[in-house]
Coordinates of C-alpha atoms in Angstrom, one line a residue:
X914 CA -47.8 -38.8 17.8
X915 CA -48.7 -35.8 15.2
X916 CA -52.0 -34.6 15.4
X917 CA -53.3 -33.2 12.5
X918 CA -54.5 -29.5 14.0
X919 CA -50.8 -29.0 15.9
X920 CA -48.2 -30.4 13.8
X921 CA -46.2 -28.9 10.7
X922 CA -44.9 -30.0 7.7
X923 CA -41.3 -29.5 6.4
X924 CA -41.0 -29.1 2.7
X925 CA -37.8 -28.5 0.9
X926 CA -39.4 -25.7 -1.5
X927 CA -36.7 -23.4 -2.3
X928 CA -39.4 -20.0 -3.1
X929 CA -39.1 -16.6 -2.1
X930 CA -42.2 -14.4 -2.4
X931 CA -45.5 -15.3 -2.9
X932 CA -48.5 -13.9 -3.9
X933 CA -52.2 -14.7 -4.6
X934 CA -53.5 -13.6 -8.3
X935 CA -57.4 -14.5 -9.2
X936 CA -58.0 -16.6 -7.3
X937 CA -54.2 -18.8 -8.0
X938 CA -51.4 -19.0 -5.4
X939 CA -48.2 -18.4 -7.2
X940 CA -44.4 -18.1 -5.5
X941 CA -41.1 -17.2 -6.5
X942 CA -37.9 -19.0 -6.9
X943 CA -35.5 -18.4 -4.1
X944 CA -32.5 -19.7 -6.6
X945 CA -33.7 -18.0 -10.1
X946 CA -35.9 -16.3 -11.9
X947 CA -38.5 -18.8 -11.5
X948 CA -42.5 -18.4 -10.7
X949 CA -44.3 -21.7 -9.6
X950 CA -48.2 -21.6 -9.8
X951 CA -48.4 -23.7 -6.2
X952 CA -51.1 -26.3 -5.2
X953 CA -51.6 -27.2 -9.2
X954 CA -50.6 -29.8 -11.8
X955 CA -49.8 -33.6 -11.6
X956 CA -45.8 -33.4 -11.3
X957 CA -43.2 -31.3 -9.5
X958 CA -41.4 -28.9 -12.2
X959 CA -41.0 -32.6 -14.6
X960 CA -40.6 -35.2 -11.3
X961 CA -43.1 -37.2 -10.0
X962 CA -45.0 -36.5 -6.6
X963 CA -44.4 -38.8 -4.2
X964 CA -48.0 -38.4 -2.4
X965 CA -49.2 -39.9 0.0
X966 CA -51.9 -40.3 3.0
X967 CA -51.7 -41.5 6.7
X968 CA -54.3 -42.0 9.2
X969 CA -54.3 -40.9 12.8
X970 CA -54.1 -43.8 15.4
X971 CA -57.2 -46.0 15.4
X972 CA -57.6 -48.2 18.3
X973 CA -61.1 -49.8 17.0
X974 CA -63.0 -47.9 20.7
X975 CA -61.0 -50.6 22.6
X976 CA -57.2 -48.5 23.6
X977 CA -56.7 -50.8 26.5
X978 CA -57.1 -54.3 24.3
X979 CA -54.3 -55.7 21.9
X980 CA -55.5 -56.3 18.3
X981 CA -55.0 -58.4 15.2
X982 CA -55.2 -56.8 11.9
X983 CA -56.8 -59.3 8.8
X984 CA -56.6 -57.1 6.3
X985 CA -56.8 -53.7 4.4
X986 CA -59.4 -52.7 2.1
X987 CA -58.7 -50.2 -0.1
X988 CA -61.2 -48.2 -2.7
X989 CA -60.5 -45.8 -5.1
X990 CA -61.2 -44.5 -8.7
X991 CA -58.6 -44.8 -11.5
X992 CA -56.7 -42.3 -13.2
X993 CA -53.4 -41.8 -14.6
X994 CA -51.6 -43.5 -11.3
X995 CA -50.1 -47.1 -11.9
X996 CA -49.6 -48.3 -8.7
X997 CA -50.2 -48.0 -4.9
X998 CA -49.0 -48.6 -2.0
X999 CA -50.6 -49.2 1.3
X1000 CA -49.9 -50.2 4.3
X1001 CA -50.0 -49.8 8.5
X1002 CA -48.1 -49.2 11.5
X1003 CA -47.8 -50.2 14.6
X1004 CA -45.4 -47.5 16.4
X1005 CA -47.3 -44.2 15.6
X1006 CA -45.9 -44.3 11.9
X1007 CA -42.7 -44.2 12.3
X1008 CA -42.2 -47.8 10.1
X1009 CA -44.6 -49.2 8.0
X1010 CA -45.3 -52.5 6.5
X1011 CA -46.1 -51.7 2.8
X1012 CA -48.1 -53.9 0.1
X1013 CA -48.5 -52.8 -3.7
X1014 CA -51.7 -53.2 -5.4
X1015 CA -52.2 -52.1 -9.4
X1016 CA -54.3 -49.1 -9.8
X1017 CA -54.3 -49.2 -13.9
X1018 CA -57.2 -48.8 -16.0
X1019 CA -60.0 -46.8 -15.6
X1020 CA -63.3 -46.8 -13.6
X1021 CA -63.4 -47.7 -10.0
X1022 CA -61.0 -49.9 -8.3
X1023 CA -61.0 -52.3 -4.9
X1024 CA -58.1 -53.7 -3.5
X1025 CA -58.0 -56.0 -0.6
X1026 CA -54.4 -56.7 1.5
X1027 CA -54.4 -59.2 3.3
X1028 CA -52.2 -58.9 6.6
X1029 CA -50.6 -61.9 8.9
X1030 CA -52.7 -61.3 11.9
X1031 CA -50.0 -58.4 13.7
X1032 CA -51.1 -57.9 17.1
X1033 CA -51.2 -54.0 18.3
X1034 CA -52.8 -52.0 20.4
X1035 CA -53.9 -49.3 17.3
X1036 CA -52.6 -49.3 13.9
X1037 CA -52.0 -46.0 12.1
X1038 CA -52.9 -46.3 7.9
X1039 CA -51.3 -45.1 4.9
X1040 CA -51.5 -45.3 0.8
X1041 CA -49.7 -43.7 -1.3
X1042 CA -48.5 -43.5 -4.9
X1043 CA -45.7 -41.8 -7.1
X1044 CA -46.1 -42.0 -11.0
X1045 CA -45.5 -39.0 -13.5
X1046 CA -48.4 -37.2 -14.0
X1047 CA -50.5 -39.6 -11.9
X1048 CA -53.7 -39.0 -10.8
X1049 CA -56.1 -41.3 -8.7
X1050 CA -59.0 -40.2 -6.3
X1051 CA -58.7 -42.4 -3.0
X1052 CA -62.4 -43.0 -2.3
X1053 CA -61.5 -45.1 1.2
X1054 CA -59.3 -46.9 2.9
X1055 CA -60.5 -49.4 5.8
X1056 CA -58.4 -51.6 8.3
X1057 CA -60.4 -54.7 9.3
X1058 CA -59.0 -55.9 13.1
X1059 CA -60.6 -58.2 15.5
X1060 CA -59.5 -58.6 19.5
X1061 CA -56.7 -60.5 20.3
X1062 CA -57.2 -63.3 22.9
X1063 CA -54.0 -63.9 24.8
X1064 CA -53.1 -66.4 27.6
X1065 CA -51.3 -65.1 30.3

């Protein structure tokens, strides 16, 4: 499981020095002659960002009883972004089961996913998107579950 306050990220960034001018947080290629303003813009040197967000584990306050997920609600305010994905996960994110919902237009958008009743005993959440230049402002995502009853 990665817990958000003791886990790292790997990214591929190939910078050197870096450095902090008014304010902006700027690095240096490691390759060229290059300087990057970091943590700024909508695309990665021309590329698209593949972005995303995950959820820690939610077991609904019940660990110890297996659930059914119904669906995945989804809210969030249009930009630039055409599509997302979301999904869940079922074994701590490492796979997920992924559904695409349009995110084009403008104003605010809903999306609702409905899921084929998985059993689990926590699910882990994730959206996620990956358009040139895209922008979208994720205003919540929900997982609706209710207690499995199973016969034993």
């Amino acid at each position: 499981s990665r817990l958000p306050q003791s886990s790292w990220t790997l990214y591929d960034w190939r910078v050197g020095p870096m450095a902090e001018i008014n304010d902006r947080f700027y690095a240096g290629s490691s390759t060229g002659s290059s300087v990057y303003r970091m943590n700024y813009g909508t695309n990665d040197n021309g590329g698209a960002i593949n972005w995303f967000w995950e959820s820690r584990e939610d077991t609904y306050e019940r660990p110890n009883i297996r659930k059914y997920l119904m669906e995945i609600a989804l809210d969030f305010r249009k930009g630039t972004e055409s599509a997302l994905t979301a999904g869940y996960s079922r074994d701590g994110g490492a796979t997920y089961t992924t559904k695409s919902l349009s995110a084009a237009g403008s104003g605010r958008g809903t999306g609702r996913l409905f899921v084929a009743g998985s059993n689990s005993l926590d699910y882990r959440f994730k959206v996620g998107g990956s358009t040139l230049d895209g922008t979208v402002t994720v205003l919540g995502l929900t997982g609706w579950a209710r207690p499995a009853v199973l016969r034993e």
